[in-house]
Short mmCIF file of C-alpha atoms and ligand atoms in Angstrom, two decimals:
data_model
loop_
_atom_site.label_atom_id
_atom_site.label_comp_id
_atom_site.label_asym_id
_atom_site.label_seq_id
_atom_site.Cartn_x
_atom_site.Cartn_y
_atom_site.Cartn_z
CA UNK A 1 -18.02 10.45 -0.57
CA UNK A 2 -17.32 7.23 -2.85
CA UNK A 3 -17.58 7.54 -6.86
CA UNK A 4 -17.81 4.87 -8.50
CA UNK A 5 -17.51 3.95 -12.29
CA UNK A 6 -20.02 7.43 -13.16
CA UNK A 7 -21.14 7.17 -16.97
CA UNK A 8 -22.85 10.25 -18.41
CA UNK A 9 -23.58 10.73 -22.42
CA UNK A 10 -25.41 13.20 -24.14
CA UNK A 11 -27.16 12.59 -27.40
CA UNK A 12 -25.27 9.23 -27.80
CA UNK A 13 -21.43 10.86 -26.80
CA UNK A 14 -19.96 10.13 -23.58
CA UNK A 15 -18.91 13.03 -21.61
CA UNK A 16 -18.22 11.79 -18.63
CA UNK A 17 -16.28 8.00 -18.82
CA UNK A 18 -16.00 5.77 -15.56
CA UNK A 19 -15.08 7.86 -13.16
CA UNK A 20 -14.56 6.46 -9.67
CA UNK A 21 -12.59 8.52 -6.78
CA UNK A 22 -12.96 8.84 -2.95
CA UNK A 23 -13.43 12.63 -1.71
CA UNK A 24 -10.92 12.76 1.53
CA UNK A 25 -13.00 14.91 4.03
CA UNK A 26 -12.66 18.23 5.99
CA UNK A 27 -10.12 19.28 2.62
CA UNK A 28 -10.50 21.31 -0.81
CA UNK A 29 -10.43 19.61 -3.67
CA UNK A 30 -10.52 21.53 -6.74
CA UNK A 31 -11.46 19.25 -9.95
CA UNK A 32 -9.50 21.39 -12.86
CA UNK A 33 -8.99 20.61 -16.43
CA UNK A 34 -10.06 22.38 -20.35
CA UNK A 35 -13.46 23.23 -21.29
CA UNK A 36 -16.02 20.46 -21.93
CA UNK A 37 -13.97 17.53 -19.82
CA UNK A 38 -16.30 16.67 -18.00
CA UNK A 39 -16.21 18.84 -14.41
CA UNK A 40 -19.26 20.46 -14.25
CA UNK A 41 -20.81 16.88 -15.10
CA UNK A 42 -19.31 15.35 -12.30
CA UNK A 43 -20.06 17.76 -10.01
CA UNK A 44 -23.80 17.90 -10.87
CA UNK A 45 -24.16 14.15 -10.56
CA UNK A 46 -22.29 13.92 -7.14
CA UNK A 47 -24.78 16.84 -5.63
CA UNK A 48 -27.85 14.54 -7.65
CA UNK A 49 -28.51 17.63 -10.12
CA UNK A 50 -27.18 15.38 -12.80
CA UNK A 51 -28.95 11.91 -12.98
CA UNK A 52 -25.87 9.62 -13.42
CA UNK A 53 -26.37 6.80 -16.29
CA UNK A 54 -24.38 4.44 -14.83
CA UNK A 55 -22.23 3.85 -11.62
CA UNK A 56 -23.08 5.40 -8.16
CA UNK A 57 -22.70 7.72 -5.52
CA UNK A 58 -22.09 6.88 -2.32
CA UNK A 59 -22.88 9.85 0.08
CA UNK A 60 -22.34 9.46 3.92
CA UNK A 61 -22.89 5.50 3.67
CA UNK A 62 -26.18 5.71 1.60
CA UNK A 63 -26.50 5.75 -2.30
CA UNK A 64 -27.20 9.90 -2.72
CA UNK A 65 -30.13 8.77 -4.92
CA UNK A 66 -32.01 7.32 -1.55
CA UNK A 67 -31.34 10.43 0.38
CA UNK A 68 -34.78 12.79 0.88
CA UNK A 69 -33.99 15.99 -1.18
CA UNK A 70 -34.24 18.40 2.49
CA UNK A 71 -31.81 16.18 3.83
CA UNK A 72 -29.77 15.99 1.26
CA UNK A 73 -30.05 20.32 1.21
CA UNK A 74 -29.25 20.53 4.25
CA UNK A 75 -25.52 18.31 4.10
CA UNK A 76 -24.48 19.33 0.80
CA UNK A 77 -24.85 23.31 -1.15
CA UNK A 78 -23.69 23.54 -4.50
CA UNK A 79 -23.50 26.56 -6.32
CA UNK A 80 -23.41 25.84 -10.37
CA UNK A 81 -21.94 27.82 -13.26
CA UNK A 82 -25.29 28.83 -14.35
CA UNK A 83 -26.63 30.12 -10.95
CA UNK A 84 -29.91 31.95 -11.82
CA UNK A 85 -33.18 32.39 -9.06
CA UNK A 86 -35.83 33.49 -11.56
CA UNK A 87 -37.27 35.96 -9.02
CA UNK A 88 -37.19 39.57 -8.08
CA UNK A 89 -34.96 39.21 -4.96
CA UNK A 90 -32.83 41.49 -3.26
CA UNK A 91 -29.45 40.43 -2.07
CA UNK A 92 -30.87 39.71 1.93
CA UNK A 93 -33.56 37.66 0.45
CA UNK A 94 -31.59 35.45 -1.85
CA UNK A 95 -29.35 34.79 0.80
CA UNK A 96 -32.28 34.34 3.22
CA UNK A 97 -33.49 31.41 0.50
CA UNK A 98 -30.26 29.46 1.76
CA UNK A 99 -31.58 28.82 4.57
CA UNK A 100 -35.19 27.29 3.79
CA UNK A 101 -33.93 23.69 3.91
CA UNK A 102 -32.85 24.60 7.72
CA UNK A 103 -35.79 26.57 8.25
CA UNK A 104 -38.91 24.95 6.65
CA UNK A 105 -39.56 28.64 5.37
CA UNK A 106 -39.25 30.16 8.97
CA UNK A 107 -36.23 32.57 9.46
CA UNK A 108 -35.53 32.52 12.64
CA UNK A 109 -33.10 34.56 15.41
CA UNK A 110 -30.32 31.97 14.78
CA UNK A 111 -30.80 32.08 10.49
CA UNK A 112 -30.59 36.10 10.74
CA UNK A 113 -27.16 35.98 12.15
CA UNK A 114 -26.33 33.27 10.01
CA UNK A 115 -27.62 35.44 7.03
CA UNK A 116 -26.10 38.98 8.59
CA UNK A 117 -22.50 36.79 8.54
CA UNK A 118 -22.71 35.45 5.23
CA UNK A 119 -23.66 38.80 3.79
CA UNK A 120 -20.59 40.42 5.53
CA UNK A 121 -18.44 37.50 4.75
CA UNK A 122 -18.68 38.48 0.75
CA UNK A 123 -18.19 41.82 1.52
CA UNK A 124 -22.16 42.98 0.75
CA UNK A 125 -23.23 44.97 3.10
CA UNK A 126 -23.77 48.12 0.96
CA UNK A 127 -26.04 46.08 -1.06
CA UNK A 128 -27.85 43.81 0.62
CA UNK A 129 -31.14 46.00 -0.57
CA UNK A 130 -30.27 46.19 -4.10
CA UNK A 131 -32.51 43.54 -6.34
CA UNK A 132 -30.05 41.15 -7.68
CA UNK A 133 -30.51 41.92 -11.63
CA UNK A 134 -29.11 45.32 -10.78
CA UNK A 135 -25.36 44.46 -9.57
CA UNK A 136 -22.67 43.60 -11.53
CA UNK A 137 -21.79 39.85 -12.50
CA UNK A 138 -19.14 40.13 -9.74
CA UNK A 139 -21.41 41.66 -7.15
CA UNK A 140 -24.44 39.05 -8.07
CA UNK A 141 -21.57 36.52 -7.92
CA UNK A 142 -20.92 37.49 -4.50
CA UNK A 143 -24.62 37.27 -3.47
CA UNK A 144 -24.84 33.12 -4.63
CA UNK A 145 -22.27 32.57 -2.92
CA UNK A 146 -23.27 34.29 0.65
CA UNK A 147 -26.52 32.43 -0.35
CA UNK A 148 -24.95 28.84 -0.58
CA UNK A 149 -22.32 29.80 2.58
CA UNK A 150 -25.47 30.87 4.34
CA UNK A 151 -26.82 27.28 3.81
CA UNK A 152 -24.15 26.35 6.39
CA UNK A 153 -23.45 22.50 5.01
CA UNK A 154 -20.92 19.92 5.69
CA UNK A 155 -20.41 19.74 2.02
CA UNK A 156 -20.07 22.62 -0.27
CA UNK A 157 -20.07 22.55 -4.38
CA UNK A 158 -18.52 25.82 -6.26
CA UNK A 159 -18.59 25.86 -10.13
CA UNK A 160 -15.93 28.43 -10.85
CA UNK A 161 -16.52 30.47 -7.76
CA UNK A 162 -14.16 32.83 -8.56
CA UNK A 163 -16.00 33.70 -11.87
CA UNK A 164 -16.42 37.40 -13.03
CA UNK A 165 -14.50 38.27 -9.57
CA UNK A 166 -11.74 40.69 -9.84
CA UNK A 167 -8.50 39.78 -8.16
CA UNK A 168 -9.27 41.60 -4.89
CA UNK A 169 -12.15 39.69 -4.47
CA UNK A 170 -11.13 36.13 -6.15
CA UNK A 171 -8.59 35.78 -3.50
CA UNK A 172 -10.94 37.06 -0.93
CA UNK A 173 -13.33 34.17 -1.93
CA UNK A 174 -10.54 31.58 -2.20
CA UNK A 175 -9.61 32.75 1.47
CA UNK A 176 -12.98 32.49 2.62
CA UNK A 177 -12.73 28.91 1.25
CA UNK A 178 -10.13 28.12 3.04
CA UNK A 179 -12.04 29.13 6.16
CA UNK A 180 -14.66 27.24 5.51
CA UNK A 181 -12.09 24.25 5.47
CA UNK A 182 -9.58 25.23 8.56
CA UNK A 183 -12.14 26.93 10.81
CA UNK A 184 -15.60 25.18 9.72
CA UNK A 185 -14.45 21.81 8.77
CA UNK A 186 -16.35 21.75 5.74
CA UNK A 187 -15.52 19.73 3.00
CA UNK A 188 -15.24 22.11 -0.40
CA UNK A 189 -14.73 20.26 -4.05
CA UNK A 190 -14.28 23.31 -6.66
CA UNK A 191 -13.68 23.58 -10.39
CA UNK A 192 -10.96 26.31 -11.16
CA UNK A 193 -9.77 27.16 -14.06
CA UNK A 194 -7.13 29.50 -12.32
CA UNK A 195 -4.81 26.55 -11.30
CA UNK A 196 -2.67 29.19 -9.92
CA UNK A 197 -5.89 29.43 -6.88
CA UNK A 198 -6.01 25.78 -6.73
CA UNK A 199 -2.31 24.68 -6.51
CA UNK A 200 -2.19 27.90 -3.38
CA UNK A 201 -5.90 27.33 -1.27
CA UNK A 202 -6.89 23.13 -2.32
CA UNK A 203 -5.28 20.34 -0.32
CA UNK A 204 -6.40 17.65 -3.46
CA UNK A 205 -6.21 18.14 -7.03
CA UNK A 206 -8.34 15.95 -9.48
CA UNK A 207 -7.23 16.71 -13.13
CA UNK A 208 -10.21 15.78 -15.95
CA UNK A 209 -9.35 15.98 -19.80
CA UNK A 210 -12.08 14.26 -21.95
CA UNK A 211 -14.80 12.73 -19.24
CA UNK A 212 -11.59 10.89 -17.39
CA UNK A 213 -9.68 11.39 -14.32
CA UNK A 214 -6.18 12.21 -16.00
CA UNK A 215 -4.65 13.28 -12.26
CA UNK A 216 -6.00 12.59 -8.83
CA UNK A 217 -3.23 13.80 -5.87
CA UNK A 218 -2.10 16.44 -3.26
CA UNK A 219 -1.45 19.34 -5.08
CA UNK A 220 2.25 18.59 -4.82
CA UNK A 221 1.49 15.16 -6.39
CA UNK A 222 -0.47 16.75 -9.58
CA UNK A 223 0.95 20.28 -9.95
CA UNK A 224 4.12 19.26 -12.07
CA UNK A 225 5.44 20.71 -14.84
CA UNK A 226 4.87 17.30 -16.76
CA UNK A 227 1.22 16.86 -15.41
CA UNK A 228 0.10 20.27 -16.51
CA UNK A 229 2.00 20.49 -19.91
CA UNK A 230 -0.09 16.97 -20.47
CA UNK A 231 -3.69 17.92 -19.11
CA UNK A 232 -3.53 21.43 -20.79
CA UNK A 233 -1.38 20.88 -24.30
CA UNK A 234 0.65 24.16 -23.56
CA UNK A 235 3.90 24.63 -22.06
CA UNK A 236 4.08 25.05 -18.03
CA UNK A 237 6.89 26.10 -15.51
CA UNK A 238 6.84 25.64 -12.02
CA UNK A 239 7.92 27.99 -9.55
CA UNK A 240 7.77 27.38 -5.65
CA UNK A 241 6.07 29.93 -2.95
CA UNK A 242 6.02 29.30 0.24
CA UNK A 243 6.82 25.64 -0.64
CA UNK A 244 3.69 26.02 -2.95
CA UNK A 245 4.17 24.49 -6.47
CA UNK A 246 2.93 27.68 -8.43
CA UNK A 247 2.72 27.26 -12.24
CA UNK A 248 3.47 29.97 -15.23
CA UNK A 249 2.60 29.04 -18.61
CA UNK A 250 3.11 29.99 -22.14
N1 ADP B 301 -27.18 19.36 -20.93
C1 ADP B 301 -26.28 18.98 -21.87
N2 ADP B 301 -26.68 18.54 -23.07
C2 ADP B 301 -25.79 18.13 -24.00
N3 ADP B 301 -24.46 18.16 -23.83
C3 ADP B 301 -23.98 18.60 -22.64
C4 ADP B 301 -24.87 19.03 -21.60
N4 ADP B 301 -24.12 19.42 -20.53
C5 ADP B 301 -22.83 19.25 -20.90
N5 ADP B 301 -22.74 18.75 -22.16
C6 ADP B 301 -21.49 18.41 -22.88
O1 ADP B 301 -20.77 17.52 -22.04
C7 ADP B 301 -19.36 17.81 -22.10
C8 ADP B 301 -18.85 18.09 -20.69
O2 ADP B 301 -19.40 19.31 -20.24
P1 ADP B 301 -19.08 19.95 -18.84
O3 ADP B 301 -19.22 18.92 -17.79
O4 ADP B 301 -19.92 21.16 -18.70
O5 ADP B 301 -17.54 20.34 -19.00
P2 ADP B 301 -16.60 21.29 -18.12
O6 ADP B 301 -17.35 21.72 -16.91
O7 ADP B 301 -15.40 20.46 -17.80
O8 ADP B 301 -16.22 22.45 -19.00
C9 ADP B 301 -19.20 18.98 -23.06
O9 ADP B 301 -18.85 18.48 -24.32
C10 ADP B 301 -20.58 19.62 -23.08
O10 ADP B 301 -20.81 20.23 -24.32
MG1 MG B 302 -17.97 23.62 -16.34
#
């Protein structure tokens, strides 16, 4: 995926300010930086969510605005930070909806398995009954996800996937994203604000502070004491792990 020169403003202020990067495939790449810089932006307008108002997309070798929308559905999930189906679904059947784009509306033998994994993969068996407005943020967190992983794409989008998630199952989902990587050869771009999770489970880092790429690198390259300190206006320390650059703050 090429990015070139994106341009987004709202009511007149630009929020996102010529951004241009190449997405390196089969990795994670975690886009990370403070509140209102621009991330979710950026990832709406390279999944086409977001109409761009200047610069491009270039998805696969074709503009993403030429691409037909089931096509496009059926290369590239993306889960956003404001995930909500407006329906009385239980967890089976919202995860079931990630695979219409596959199925034309017809589940069949192959989509149940792909379902039955996706439900076990976030850990929802128990619930897979329940109506989604009656779990927890966590457990309904869990459920859009298994719903986009059940979508089975090339590409996958996650707005702060680890949202609401307690630290049992935020590292379970940042492992599972790392399987989708290693074993699937999917290519994942996430926004994080735990940069603790994307320093340990992304291979790239692309740092935004107001609408610009302020850091694009291996983690290695971006995870520095000075980087962070400058993207985040507080004092970091790094600390190595398994010869992963692992930042405290204070
Ligand atoms: N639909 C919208 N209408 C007006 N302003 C928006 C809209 N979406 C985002 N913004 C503004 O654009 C800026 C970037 O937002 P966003 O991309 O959501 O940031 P991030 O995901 O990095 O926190 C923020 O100042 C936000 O208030
Ligand atoms: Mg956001």
């Amino acid at each position: 995926m090429f990015v070139k020169e994106l341009l987004k403003k709202y009511n007149g202020k630009t929020v996102v300010d010529g951004v241009s990067f190449e997405l390196p495939k089969g990795k994670v790449i975690s886009l990370i930086g403070p509140n209102g810089a621009g991330k979710s932006t950026v990832m709406g307008m390279i999944s086409r969510l977001i109409a761009q108002d200047d610069g491009s997309v270039d998805f696969e070798g074709k503009d993403i605005s030429k691409w037909k929308s089931r096509e496009l559905a059926r290369r590239l999930a993306i889960l956003t930070q404001s995930n909500h189906v407006q329906m009385k679904l239980t967890v089976r059947e919202l995860v079931a909806f990630g695979r219409f784009p596959y199925s034309g509306n017809r589940i069949t033998d192959e989509d149940e398995e792909i379902i039955e994994k996706a439900i076990a993969y976030m850990e929802l068996e128990e619930f897979e009954d329940r109506f989604i407005d009656e779990l927890s943020g966590g457990q309904r967190q869990r459920a859009y996800i298994a719903m986009v992983i059940a979508q089975d794409t090339e590409y996958v989008l996650l707005d702060e996937p680890t949202n609401n998630l307690d630290i049992y199952h935020a590292t379970n989902m940042m492992k599972i994203v790392r399987r989708l990587c290693d074993e699937l050869g999917k290519t994942v771009i996430l926004v994080l604000h735990e940069i603790n999770y994307a320093a340990f489970y992304s291979d790239y880092i692309c740092a935004f502070v107001d609408g610009k790429i302020s850091k694009f690198g291996t983690v290695e390259e971006v995870m520095t004491k000075e980087n962070l300190s400058e993207i985040y206006r507080v004092d970091f320390e790094i600390l190595e792990i398994e010869g992963k650059p692992l930042s405290i703050y204070y």
